[in-house]
Structure formats: structure tokens, C-alpha cells
Tab-separated table of C-alpha atoms in Angstrom:
chain	number	residue	atom	x	y	z
Y	3	MET	CA	0.375	0.296	-0.147
Y	4	ILE	CA	0.738	3.035	-0.775
Y	5	PHE	CA	0.286	5.605	1.800
Y	6	GLY	CA	-0.084	9.462	0.869
Y	7	VAL	CA	-0.067	12.658	3.341
Y	8	ALA	CA	-0.751	15.721	2.413
Y	9	GLY	CA	-0.351	17.152	6.165
Y	10	THR	CA	-3.481	18.570	8.431
Y	11	GLN	CA	-4.014	22.065	7.740
Y	12	LEU	CA	-3.873	22.675	4.232
Y	13	GLY	CA	-5.597	20.908	1.263
Y	14	PHE	CA	-2.420	20.017	-1.384
Y	15	PRO	CA	-4.579	19.693	-5.125
Y	16	ARG	CA	-1.440	19.377	-6.816
Y	17	LEU	CA	-0.328	16.369	-4.801
Y	18	MET	CA	-4.054	15.013	-5.231
Y	19	ARG	CA	-4.143	15.490	-8.800
Y	20	TYR	CA	-0.868	13.433	-8.268
Y	21	PHE	CA	-2.422	10.796	-6.950
Y	22	GLU	CA	-5.442	10.502	-9.095
Y	23	ALA	CA	-2.581	10.409	-12.373
Y	24	LEU	CA	-0.533	7.398	-10.404
Y	25	ALA	CA	-3.996	5.655	-9.194
Y	26	VAL	CA	-4.372	4.294	-12.260
Y	27	GLU	CA	-0.753	2.756	-13.265
Y	28	LEU	CA	0.091	1.285	-9.758
Y	29	ASP	CA	-0.484	-2.576	-9.048
Y	30	GLU	CA	-0.412	-0.965	-5.871
Y	31	GLN	CA	-3.935	0.676	-2.949
Y	32	VAL	CA	-3.581	3.544	-3.007
Y	33	VAL	CA	-5.057	5.002	0.992
Y	34	VAL	CA	-3.742	8.934	1.509
Y	35	GLN	CA	-4.898	11.845	3.970
Y	36	THR	CA	-6.046	14.622	2.482
Y	37	ALA	CA	-6.563	17.934	4.515
Y	38	GLN	CA	-9.929	17.886	2.367
Y	39	PRO	CA	-13.329	17.330	3.662
Y	40	GLY	CA	-15.605	16.352	0.652
Y	41	TYR	CA	-12.818	15.225	-1.815
Y	42	ALA	CA	-13.533	11.631	-3.291
Y	43	PRO	CA	-11.633	10.788	-5.590
Y	44	ALA	CA	-12.628	7.159	-7.988
Y	45	MET	CA	-9.664	5.697	-8.367
Y	46	PHE	CA	-8.031	6.216	-4.014
Y	47	THR	CA	-8.927	5.451	-0.696
Y	48	ALA	CA	-8.741	9.480	0.292
Y	49	ARG	CA	-9.408	10.167	4.372
Y	50	ALA	CA	-9.346	14.304	5.394
Y	51	PHE	CA	-8.149	13.347	8.958
Y	52	MET	CA	-6.666	10.542	9.969
Y	53	PRO	CA	-6.271	9.722	15.020
Y	54	PRO	CA	-3.380	9.330	15.159
Y	55	GLY	CA	-3.162	5.218	15.771
Y	56	GLU	CA	-4.657	4.788	12.522
Y	57	PHE	CA	-2.742	7.615	11.016
Y	58	ASP	CA	0.733	5.014	12.143
Y	59	ALA	CA	-0.993	2.072	11.324
Y	60	HIS	CA	-0.994	2.508	8.122
Y	61	VAL	CA	2.383	4.159	8.245
Y	62	ARG	CA	3.301	1.485	9.478
Y	63	GLY	CA	1.697	-0.711	6.724
Y	64	ALA	CA	2.756	1.186	3.944
Y	65	SER	CA	5.597	0.252	0.970
Y	66	ILE	CA	6.148	3.378	0.695
Y	67	VAL	CA	5.039	7.026	2.373
Y	68	VAL	CA	4.293	10.525	-0.357
Y	69	GLY	CA	3.744	13.859	0.495
Y	70	HIS	CA	3.977	17.069	1.866
Y	71	ALA	CA	7.495	18.318	2.184
Y	72	GLY	CA	5.971	18.528	5.983
Y	73	ILE	CA	8.053	17.246	9.718
Y	74	GLY	CA	5.593	15.297	11.013
Y	75	THR	CA	5.538	13.416	7.999
Y	76	ILE	CA	8.879	13.589	7.119
Y	77	LEU	CA	9.223	11.526	11.334
Y	78	ALA	CA	6.300	9.177	11.045
Y	79	ALA	CA	8.053	8.185	8.057
Y	80	ARG	CA	12.331	7.520	9.986
Y	81	ARG	CA	10.541	6.315	12.683
Y	82	PHE	CA	8.465	3.563	11.266
Y	83	ALA	CA	11.388	2.843	8.633
Y	84	ARG	CA	9.710	3.714	5.099
Y	85	PRO	CA	11.010	4.736	1.865
Y	86	LEU	CA	9.819	8.562	1.305
Y	87	VAL	CA	9.226	10.633	-1.250
Y	88	ILE	CA	8.276	14.290	-0.093
Y	89	VAL	CA	6.609	16.726	-2.548
Y	90	PRO	CA	7.784	19.810	-0.990
Y	91	ARG	CA	4.365	22.791	-1.770
Y	92	ARG	CA	5.042	26.270	-3.116
Y	93	PHE	CA	5.030	29.498	-2.179
Y	94	ALA	CA	4.692	30.184	-5.613
Y	95	LEU	CA	2.331	28.321	-5.861
Y	96	GLY	CA	-0.156	29.044	-3.961
Y	97	GLU	CA	0.601	26.086	-1.306
Y	98	HIS	CA	1.484	27.863	1.495
Y	99	ARG	CA	2.021	30.558	3.310
Y	100	ASN	CA	6.114	30.245	2.311
Y	101	ASP	CA	8.817	28.289	1.031
Y	102	HIS	CA	9.731	26.245	4.404
Y	103	GLN	CA	8.855	23.413	2.801
Y	104	ALA	CA	11.446	23.484	0.037
Y	105	ALA	CA	13.688	25.095	1.600
Y	106	MET	CA	12.980	21.390	4.560
Y	107	ALA	CA	13.675	19.237	0.971
Y	108	ARG	CA	17.013	20.955	0.104
Y	109	GLN	CA	18.130	19.829	3.518
Y	110	VAL	CA	17.061	16.200	3.620
Y	111	ALA	CA	17.092	15.441	-0.251
Y	112	GLY	CA	19.854	12.609	-0.476
Y	113	THR	CA	19.015	11.224	3.109
Y	114	PRO	CA	18.739	7.537	2.303
Y	115	GLY	CA	15.424	6.501	1.966
Y	116	ILE	CA	13.778	9.626	0.875
Y	117	ALA	CA	13.811	11.249	-1.795
Y	118	VAL	CA	12.013	14.828	-3.433
Y	119	ALA	CA	10.171	14.883	-6.186
Y	120	GLU	CA	9.427	18.464	-7.235
Y	121	ASP	CA	6.574	17.128	-10.195
Y	122	LEU	CA	4.421	14.128	-11.756
Y	123	PRO	CA	7.473	12.826	-13.972
Y	124	ALA	CA	9.645	13.342	-10.910
Y	125	LEU	CA	7.586	11.011	-8.589
Y	126	ARG	CA	6.556	8.589	-11.099
Y	127	ALA	CA	10.526	7.778	-11.534
Y	128	ALA	CA	10.601	7.600	-7.922
Y	129	LEU	CA	7.580	5.620	-6.833
Y	130	ALA	CA	9.941	3.462	-10.564
Y	131	ALA	CA	13.149	3.392	-8.235
Y	132	ARG	CA	11.672	1.951	-4.765
Y	133	SER	CA	11.782	-1.371	-6.169
Y	134	SER	CA	15.711	-1.420	-7.410
Y	135	PRO	CA	17.887	-2.999	-5.786
Y	136	THR	CA	19.720	0.253	-6.227
Y	137	GLY	CA	17.146	2.254	-5.164
Y	138	ARG	CA	17.599	4.932	-3.563
Y	139	HIS	CA	15.099	4.339	-0.625
Y	140	ASP	CA	17.242	1.512	0.324
Y	141	PHE	CA	17.381	1.835	4.425
Y	142	ALA	CA	19.919	-1.595	4.631
Y	143	PRO	CA	23.564	0.819	4.662
Y	144	GLU	CA	22.817	2.556	6.817
Y	145	ARG	CA	21.456	0.350	9.248
Y	146	GLU	CA	24.009	-2.246	8.623
Y	147	ARG	CA	26.412	1.653	9.418
Y	148	LEU	CA	24.593	2.245	12.659
Y	149	ILE	CA	25.473	-2.007	13.402
Y	150	ARG	CA	28.944	-1.984	13.595
Y	151	ALA	CA	29.241	1.308	15.368
Y	152	VAL	CA	27.636	-0.269	17.908
Y	153	ASP	CA	29.633	-3.109	18.004
Y	154	MET	CA	32.470	-1.483	18.142
Y	155	PHE	CA	31.617	1.069	20.596
Y	156	ILE	CA	30.845	-2.392	23.169
Y	157	ARG	CA	34.006	-4.402	22.312
Y	158	SER	CA	36.171	-1.239	22.741
């Protein structure tokens, strides 16, 4: 299951259009927390808001999380070790009050398990890359480095 996250404060119509386009291409269930009461797409499951426990269960059960570049989305994906593709909201498109999400995306770009997609083709490519053995969403190298560091600390 792909879990989409628009946040809780503002709807994110551009991201919803991306999900509408992708849902017909993907052979996987798509569930999206939209922040848009009354929004009812035909091709994926949409919920305006989710209580914290339900939200966490969706993140935990997701093969990948796709969401806005909010810190809560990023931390949730990291907490449950889920690959994440962030689509930052853009001030120029009227999607937020400023470009802090673009700044956040620049800060986390290149972090293992996190990809940034500025548009639909980039999101499509990031979703395709997750199944690649050399994809950027591989947590194994990061986990192995941590295990080695802890092992060295214990042995010293």
C-alpha cells in the first residue's frame, strides 16, 4: 500500500492530482490523508483526517510514504523505517504561506530512504526506483553502519 500525506492544515490539490494520475498506473492500493473534507476521488481511498493511531498504522503498513515536506510526515516515515518521497508545497503556486517546505526538501535531499519529487514525472520515477536494488530507498547500508558502530562501541 502507498500511503499519501497532505498534512492536516491545508489541502494539497497538486499532490491529489498526482495521486489521481498515478493510481490508474499502479498495481497497489493507494490511501491518502488529504486534509480536504469532502474530497472523494474515484481511483484511491481518501480520508480528510486520521487520528494518530490510525495514521501511524497506515505509515507502518505502507510500502512507501508519499507526502508534503512537513516535519511530521518526515519523522513518521523515519520512525517506522518507511521509504519516503516528499513533494514540497510551493509558495509560488499558492500552496503555502512561504517556501519553508522547499527549504526542508533541500535539507533532507540525499538522505537514505528519502527522495524529493518536484513534479509528476519525478514522483513517477521515485516510485519506480523504490523497487530497484540500487534505489535510493534502501535502508540496509544505513542500518549496517549503525550495527557496526554499536558493535565497535560495545567491544571497546
